[in-house]
Tab-separated table of C-alpha atoms and ligand atoms in Angstrom:
chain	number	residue	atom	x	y	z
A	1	UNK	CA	0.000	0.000	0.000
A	2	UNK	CA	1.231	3.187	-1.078
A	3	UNK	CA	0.512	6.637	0.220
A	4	UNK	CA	-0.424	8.799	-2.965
A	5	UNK	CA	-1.161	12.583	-3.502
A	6	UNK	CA	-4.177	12.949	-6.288
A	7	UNK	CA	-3.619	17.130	-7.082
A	8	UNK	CA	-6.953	18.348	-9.090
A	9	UNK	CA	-8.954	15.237	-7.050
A	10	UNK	CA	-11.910	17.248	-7.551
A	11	UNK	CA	-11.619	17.180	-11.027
A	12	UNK	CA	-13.120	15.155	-14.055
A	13	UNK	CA	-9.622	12.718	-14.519
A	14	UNK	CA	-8.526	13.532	-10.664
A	15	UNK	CA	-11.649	11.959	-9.460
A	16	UNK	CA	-11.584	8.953	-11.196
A	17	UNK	CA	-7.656	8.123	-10.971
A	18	UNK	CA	-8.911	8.560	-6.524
A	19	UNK	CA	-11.652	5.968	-7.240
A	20	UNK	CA	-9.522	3.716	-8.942
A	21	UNK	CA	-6.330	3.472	-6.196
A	22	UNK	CA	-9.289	2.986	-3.285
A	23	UNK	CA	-9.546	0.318	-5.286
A	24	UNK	CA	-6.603	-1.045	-5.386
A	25	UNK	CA	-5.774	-0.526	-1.761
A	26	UNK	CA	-3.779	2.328	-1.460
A	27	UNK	CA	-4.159	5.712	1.240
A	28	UNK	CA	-4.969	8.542	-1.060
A	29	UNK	CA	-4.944	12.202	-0.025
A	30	UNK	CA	-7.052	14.277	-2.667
A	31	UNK	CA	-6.248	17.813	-2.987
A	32	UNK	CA	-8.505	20.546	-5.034
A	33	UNK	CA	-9.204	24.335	-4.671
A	34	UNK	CA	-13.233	22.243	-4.212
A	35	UNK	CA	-14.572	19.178	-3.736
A	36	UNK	CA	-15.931	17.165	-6.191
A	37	UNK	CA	-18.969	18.313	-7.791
A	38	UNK	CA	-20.723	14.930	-8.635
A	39	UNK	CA	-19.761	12.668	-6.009
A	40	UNK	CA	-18.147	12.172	-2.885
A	41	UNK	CA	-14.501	11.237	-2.885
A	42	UNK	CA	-13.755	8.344	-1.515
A	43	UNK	CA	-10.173	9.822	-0.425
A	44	UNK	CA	-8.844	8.724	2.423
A	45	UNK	CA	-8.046	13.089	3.042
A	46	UNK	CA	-9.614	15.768	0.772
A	47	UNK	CA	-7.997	19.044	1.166
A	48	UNK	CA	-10.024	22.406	-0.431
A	49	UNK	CA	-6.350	24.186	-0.769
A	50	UNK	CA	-4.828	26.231	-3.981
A	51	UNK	CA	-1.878	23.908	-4.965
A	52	UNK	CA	0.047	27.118	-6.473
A	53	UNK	CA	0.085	28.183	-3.024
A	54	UNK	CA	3.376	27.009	-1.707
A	55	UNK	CA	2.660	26.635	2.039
A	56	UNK	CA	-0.644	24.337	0.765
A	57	UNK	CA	1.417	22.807	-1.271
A	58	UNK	CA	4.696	22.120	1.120
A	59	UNK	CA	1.620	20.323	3.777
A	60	UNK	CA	0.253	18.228	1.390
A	61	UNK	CA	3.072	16.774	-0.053
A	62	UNK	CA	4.542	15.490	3.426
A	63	UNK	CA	4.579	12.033	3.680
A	64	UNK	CA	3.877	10.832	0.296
A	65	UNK	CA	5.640	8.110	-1.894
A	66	UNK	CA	3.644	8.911	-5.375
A	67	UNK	CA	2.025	12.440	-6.781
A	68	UNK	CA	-0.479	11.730	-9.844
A	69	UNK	CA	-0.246	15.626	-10.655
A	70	UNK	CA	-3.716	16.658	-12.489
A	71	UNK	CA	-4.411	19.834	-11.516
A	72	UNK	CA	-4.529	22.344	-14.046
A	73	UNK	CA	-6.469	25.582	-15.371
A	74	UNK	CA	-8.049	24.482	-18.086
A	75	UNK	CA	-11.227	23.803	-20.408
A	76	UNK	CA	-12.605	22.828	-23.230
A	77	UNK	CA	-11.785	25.220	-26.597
A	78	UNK	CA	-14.658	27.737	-25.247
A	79	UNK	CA	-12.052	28.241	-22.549
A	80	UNK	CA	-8.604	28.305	-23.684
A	81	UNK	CA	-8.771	28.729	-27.145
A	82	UNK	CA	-10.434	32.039	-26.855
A	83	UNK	CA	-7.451	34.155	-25.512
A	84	UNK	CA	-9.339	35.386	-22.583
A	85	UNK	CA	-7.381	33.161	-19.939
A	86	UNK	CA	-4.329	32.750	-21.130
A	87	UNK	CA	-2.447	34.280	-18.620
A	88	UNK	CA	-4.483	32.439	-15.906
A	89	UNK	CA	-3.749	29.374	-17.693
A	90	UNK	CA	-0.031	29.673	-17.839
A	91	UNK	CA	0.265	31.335	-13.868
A	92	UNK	CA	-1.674	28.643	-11.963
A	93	UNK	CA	-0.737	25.796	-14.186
A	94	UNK	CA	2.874	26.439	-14.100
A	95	UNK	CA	2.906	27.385	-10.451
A	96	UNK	CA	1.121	23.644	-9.285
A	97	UNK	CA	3.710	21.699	-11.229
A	98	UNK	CA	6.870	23.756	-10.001
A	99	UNK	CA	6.085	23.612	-6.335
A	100	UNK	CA	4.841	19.787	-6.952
A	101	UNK	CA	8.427	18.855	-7.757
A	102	UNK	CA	10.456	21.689	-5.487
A	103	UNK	CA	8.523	20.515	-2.546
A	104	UNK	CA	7.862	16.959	-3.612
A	105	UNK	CA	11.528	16.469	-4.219
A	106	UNK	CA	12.215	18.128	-1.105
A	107	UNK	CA	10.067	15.598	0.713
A	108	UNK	CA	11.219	12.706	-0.499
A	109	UNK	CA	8.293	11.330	-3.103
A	110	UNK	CA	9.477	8.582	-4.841
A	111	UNK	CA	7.603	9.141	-8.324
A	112	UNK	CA	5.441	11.681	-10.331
A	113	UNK	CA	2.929	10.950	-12.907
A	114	UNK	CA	2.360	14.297	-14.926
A	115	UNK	CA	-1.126	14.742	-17.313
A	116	UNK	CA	0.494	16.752	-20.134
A	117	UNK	CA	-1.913	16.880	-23.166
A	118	UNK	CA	-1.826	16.354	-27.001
A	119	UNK	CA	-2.497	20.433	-27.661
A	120	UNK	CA	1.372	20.929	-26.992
A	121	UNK	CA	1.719	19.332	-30.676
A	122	UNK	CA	2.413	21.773	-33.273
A	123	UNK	CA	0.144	23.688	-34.886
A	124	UNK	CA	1.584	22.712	-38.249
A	125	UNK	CA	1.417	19.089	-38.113
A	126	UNK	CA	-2.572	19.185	-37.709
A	127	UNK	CA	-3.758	21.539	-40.462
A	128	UNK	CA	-4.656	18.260	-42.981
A	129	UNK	CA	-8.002	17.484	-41.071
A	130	UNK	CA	-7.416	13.893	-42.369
A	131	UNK	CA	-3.848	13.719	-41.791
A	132	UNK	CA	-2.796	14.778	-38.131
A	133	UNK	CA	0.971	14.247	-37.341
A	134	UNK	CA	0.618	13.470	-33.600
A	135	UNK	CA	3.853	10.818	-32.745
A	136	UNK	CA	5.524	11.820	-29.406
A	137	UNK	CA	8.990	12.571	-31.453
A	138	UNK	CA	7.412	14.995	-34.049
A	139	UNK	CA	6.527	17.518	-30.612
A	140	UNK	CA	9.963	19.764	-32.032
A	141	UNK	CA	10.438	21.932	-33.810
A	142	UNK	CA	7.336	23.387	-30.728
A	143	UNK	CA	4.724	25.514	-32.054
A	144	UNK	CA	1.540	24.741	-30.283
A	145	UNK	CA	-1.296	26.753	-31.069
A	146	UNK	CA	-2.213	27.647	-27.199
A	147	UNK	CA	-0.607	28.777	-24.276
A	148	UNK	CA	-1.981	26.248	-22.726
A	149	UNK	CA	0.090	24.362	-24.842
A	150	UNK	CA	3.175	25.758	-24.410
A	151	UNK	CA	2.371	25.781	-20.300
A	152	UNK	CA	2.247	22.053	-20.857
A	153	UNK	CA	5.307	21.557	-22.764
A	154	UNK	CA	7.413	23.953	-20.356
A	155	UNK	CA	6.492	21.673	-17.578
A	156	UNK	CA	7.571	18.492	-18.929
A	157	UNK	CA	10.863	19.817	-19.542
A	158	UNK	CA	10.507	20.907	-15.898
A	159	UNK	CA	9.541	17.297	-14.807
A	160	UNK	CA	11.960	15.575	-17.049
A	161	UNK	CA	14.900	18.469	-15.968
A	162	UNK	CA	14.397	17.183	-12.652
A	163	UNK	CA	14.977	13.335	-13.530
A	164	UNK	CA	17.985	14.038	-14.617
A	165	UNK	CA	19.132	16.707	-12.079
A	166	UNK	CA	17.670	15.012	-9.140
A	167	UNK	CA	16.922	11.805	-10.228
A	168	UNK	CA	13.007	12.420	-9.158
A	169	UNK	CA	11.400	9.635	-10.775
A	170	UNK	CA	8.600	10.533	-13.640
A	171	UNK	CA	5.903	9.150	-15.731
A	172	UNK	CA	4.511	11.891	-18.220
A	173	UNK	CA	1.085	10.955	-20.848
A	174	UNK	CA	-0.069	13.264	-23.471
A	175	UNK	CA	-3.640	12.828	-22.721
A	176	UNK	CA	-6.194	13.258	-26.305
A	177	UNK	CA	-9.301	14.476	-25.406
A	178	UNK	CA	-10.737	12.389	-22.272
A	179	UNK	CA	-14.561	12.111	-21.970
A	180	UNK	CA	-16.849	10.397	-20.015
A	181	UNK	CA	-19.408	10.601	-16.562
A	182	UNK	CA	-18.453	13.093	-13.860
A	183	UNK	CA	-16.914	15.843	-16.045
A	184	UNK	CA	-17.607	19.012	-16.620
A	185	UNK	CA	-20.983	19.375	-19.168
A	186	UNK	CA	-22.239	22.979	-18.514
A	187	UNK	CA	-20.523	26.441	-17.704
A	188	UNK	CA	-18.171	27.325	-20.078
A	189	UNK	CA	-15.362	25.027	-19.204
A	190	UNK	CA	-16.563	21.256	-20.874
A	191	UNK	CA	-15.423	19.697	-24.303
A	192	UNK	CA	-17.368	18.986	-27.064
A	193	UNK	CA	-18.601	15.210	-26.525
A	194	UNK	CA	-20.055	16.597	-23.061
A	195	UNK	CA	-21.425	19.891	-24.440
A	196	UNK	CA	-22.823	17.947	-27.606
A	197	UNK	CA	-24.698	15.739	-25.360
A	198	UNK	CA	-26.059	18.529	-23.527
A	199	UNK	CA	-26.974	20.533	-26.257
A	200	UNK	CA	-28.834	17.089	-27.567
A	201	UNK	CA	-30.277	16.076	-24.577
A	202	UNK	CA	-31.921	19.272	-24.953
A	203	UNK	CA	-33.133	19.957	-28.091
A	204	UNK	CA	-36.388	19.194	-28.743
A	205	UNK	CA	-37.006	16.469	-31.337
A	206	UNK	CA	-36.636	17.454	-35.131
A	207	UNK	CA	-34.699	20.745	-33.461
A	208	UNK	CA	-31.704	22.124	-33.924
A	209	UNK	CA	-28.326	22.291	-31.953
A	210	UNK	CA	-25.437	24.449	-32.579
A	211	UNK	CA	-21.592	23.709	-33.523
A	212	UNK	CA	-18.569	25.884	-33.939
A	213	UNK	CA	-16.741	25.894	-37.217
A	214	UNK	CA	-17.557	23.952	-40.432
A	215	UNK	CA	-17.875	20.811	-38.083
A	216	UNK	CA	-15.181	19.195	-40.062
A	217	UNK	CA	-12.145	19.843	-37.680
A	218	UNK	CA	-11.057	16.027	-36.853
A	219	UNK	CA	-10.102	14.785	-33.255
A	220	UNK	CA	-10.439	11.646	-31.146
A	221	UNK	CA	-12.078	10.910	-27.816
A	222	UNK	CA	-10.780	8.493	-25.466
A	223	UNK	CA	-13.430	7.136	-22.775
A	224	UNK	CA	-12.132	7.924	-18.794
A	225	UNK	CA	-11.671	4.011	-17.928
A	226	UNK	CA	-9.617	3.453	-20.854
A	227	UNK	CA	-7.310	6.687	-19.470
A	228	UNK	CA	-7.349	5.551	-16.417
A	229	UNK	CA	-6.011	2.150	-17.028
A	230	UNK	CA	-3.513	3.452	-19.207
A	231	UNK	CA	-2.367	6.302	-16.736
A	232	UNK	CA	-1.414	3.274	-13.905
A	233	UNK	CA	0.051	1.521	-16.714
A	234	UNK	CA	2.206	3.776	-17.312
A	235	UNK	CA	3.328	4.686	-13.578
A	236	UNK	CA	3.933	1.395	-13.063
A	237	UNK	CA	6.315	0.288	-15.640
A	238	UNK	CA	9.611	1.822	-16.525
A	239	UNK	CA	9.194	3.857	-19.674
A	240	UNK	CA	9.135	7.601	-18.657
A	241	UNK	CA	7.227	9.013	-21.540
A	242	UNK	CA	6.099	11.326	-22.401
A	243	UNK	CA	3.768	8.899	-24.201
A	244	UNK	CA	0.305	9.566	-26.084
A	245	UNK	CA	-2.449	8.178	-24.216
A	246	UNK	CA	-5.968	8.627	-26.762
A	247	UNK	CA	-7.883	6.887	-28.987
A	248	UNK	CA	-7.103	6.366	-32.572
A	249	UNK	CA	-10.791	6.397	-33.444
A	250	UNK	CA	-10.711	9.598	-35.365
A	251	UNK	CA	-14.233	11.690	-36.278
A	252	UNK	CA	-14.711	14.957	-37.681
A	253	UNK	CA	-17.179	16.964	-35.256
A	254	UNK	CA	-20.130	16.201	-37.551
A	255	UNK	CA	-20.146	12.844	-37.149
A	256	UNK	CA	-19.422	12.644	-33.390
A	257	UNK	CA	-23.016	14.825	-32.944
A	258	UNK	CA	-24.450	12.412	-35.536
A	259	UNK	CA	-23.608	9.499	-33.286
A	260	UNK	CA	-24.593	11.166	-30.524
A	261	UNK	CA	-28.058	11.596	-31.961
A	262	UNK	CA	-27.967	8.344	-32.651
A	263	UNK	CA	-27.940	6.663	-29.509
A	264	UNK	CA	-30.583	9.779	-27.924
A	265	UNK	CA	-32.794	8.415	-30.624
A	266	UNK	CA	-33.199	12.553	-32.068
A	267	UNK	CA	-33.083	13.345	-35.583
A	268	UNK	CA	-31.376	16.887	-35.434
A	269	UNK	CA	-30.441	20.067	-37.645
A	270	UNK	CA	-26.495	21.481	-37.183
A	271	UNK	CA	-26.313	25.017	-37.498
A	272	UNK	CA	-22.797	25.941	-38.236
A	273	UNK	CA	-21.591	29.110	-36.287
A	274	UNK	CA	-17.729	30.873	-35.680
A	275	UNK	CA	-16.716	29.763	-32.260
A	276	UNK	CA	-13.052	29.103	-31.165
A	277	UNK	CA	-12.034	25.742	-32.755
A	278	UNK	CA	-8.074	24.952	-32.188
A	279	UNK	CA	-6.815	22.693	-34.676
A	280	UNK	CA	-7.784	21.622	-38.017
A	281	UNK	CA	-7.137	17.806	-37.254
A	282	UNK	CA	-5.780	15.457	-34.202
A	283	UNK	CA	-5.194	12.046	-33.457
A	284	UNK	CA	-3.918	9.899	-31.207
A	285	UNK	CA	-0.664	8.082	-32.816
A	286	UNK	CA	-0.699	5.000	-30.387
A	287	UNK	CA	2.479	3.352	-31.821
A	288	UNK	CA	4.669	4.263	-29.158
A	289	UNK	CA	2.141	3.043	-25.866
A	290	UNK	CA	1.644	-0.324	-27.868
A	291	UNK	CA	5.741	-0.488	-27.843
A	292	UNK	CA	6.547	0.165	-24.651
A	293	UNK	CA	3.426	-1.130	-22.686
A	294	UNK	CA	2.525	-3.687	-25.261
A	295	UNK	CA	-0.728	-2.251	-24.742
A	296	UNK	CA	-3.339	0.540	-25.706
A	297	UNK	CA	-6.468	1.791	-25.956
A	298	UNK	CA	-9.015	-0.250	-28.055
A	299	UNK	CA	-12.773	-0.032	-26.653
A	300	UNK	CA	-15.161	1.834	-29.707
A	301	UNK	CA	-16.052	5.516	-29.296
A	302	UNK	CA	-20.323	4.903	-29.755
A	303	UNK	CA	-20.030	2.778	-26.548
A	304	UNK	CA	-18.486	5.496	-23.959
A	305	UNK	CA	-20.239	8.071	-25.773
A	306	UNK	CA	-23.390	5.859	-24.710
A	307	UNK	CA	-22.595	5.906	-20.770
A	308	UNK	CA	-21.815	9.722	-21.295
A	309	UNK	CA	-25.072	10.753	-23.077
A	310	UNK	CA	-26.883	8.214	-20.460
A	311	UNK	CA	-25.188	10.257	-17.575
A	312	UNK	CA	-25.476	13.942	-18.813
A	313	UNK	CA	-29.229	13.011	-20.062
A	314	UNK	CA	-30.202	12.460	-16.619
A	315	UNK	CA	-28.361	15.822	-15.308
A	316	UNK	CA	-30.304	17.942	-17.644
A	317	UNK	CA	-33.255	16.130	-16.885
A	318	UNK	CA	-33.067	16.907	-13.230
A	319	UNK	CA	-31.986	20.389	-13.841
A	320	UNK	CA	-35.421	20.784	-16.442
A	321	UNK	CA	-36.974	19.583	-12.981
A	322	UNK	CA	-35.416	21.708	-10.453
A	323	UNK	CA	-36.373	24.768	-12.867
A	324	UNK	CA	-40.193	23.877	-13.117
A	325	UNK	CA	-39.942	23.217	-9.404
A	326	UNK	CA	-38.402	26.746	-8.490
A	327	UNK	CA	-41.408	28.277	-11.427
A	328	UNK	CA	-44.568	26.041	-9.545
B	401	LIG	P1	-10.638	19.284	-14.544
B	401	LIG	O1	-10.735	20.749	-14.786
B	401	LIG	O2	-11.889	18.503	-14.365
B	401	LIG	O3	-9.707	19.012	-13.275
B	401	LIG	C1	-8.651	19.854	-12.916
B	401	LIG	C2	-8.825	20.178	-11.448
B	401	LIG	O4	-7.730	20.976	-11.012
B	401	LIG	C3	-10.105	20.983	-11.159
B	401	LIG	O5	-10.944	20.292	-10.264
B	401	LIG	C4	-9.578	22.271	-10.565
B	401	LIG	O6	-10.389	22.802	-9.529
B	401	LIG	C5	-8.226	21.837	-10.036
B	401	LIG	N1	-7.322	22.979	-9.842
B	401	LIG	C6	-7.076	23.983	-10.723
B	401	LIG	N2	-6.232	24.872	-10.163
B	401	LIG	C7	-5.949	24.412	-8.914
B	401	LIG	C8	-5.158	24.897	-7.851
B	401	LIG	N3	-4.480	26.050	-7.960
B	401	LIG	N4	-5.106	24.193	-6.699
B	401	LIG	C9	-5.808	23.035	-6.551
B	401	LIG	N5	-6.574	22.520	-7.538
B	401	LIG	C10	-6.652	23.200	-8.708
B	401	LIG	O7	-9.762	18.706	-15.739
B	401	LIG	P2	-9.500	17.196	-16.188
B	401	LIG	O8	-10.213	17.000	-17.452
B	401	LIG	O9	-9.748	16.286	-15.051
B	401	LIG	O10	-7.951	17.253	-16.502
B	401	LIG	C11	-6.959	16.766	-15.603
B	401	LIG	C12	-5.581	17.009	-16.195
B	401	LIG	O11	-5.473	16.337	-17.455
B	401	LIG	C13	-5.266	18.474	-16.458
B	401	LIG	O12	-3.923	18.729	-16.169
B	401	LIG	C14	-5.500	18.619	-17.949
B	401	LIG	O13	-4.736	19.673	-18.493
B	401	LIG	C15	-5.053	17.264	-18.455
B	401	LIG	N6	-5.690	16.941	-19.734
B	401	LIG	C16	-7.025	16.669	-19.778
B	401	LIG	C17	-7.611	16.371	-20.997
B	401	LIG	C18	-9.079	16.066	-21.111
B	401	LIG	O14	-9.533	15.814	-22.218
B	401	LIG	N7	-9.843	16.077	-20.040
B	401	LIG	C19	-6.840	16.352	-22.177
B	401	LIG	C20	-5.487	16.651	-22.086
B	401	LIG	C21	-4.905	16.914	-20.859
């Protein structure tokens, strides 16, 4: 039994990766600025504390052997592909992963699993919609096409700088697009399989729902148990990474809100409107896991896009409730 630091437990990923060590056996100290909004964390400790705060930070990281490091400012595109939070983005994000390693290292912590993501790719490998360039080696010459991006590839330098300066060991994944129950699906801050199924779970039958761009832009969607799996996977082998951890099921945007309707049982109209978008085209390039881990992600899209619908269905249901309740 190990004694493991979850940082963004409150989160979407966080809140899973707590569920699944429980399971295995280990004490797990979760750590988020708030608690989780759709369940209660089965954490052994939950801490509400701002992880870019280094006294928070220099607490919670006493007496820990492992730090799965998910805490981050971030969103879907309607977040940081707009411009507005950049700055946010790149403070916070960059302040949580250098005091995780100055005071982890400081405390002793024996390994570090770090969520970078595939948006620290460069921009000019994914302009062919149909032809992303996503391997792990083709990440230089850097040019992502976000600062989030750029946070994210500044700190796995950091991580890996302090492998080889302090011989902190490190397990980094380049997550694509993550979906599934307990994320974000309202607000401003969810992705586009959780605000699709909102916006369908919505819509009235024969209605109409809403999508930014031309609907064309290609990416993949990998379904949280799949991520999950992969993410202890990769902590507990050798390979450091960074390694791409996503599905290689690509879709253009169309086509993942014509599944969607699919399995609501809606025949819908898209109305095509300007919106931030990010890339033209992305992919998971799952050569490398299936290498080194002689393993990788293989379950279809349509069946975790069927527990998310199923979930986020049921939220807007209750929410149509509450508001006829609050009218009455
Ligand atoms: P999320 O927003 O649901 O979870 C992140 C959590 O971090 C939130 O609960 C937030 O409150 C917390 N947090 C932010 N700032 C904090 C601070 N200063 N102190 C303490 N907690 C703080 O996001 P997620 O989807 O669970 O993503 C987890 C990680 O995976 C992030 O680092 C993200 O960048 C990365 N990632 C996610 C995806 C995806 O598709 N979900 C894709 C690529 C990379």
């Amino acid at each position: 039994m190990k004694r493991i630091l979850v940082n963004g437990a409150g989160g979407f990923i966080g809140g899973h990766m707590v569920t699944r060590l429980k399971s295995e056996g280990h004490w797990v100290r979760g750590v988020d600025l708030k608690h989780h909004e759709f369940c209660p964390s089965p954490a052994d400790e939950f801490i509400v504390g701002d992880l870019s705060d280094q006294r928070v930070m220099a607490d919670v990281i006493d007496g820990i052997d492992e730090v799965y490091q998910f805490a981050a400012d971030m969103g879907g595109a309607g977040y940081i592909f707009t411009g507005e939070h950049d700055a946010d983005v790149m403070h916070n994000s960059a302040s949580i992963n250098l005091n995780t390693l100055h005071f982890g290292v400081k405390a002793g912590v024996k390994k570090f699993f770090y969520s970078s993501s595939a948006c620290m790719y460069p921009e000019y490998n994914q302009t062919d919609p149909q032809n992303p360039k996503c391997s792990e080696e083709s990440a230089y010459p850097a040019a992502p096409d976000s600062e989030y991006g750029w946070e994210k590839l500044f700190s796995e330098r950091l991580y890996l700088s302090c492998m080889r300066n302090y011989g902190a060991q490190v397990r980094i994944a380049r997550f694509h697009n993550i979906f599934g129950p307990e994320g974000t699906w309202t607000g401003g801050k969810e992705k586009a399989p959780a605000a699709l199924c909102r916006k369908i779970a919505q819509a009235p039958d024969r209605g109409e729902i809403e999508i930014w761009g031309d609907g064309l832009q290609t990416r993949s969607f990998l379904y949280i148990d799949e991520c999950i799996e992969g993410v202890r996977r990769l902590v507990e082998s050798d390979f450091t990474g960074p390694v791409n951890i996503g599905s290689e099921e690509m879709v253009t945007i169309n086509h993942l809100a014509e599944m969607i309707m699919e399995i609501a049982g809606k025949k819908l109209s898209i109305r095509h409107i300007p919106g931030p978008l990010g890339v033209r085209g992305r992919n998971s390039d799952n050569r490398l896991i299936s290498e080194k881990l002689g393993w990788k992600p293989s379950r279809p899209l349509a069946e975790g896009l069927r527990k998310t619908y199923d979930w986020i269905q049921k939220r807007v249901e209750a929410s149509r409730e509450a508001e006829l309740a609050t009218r009455a």
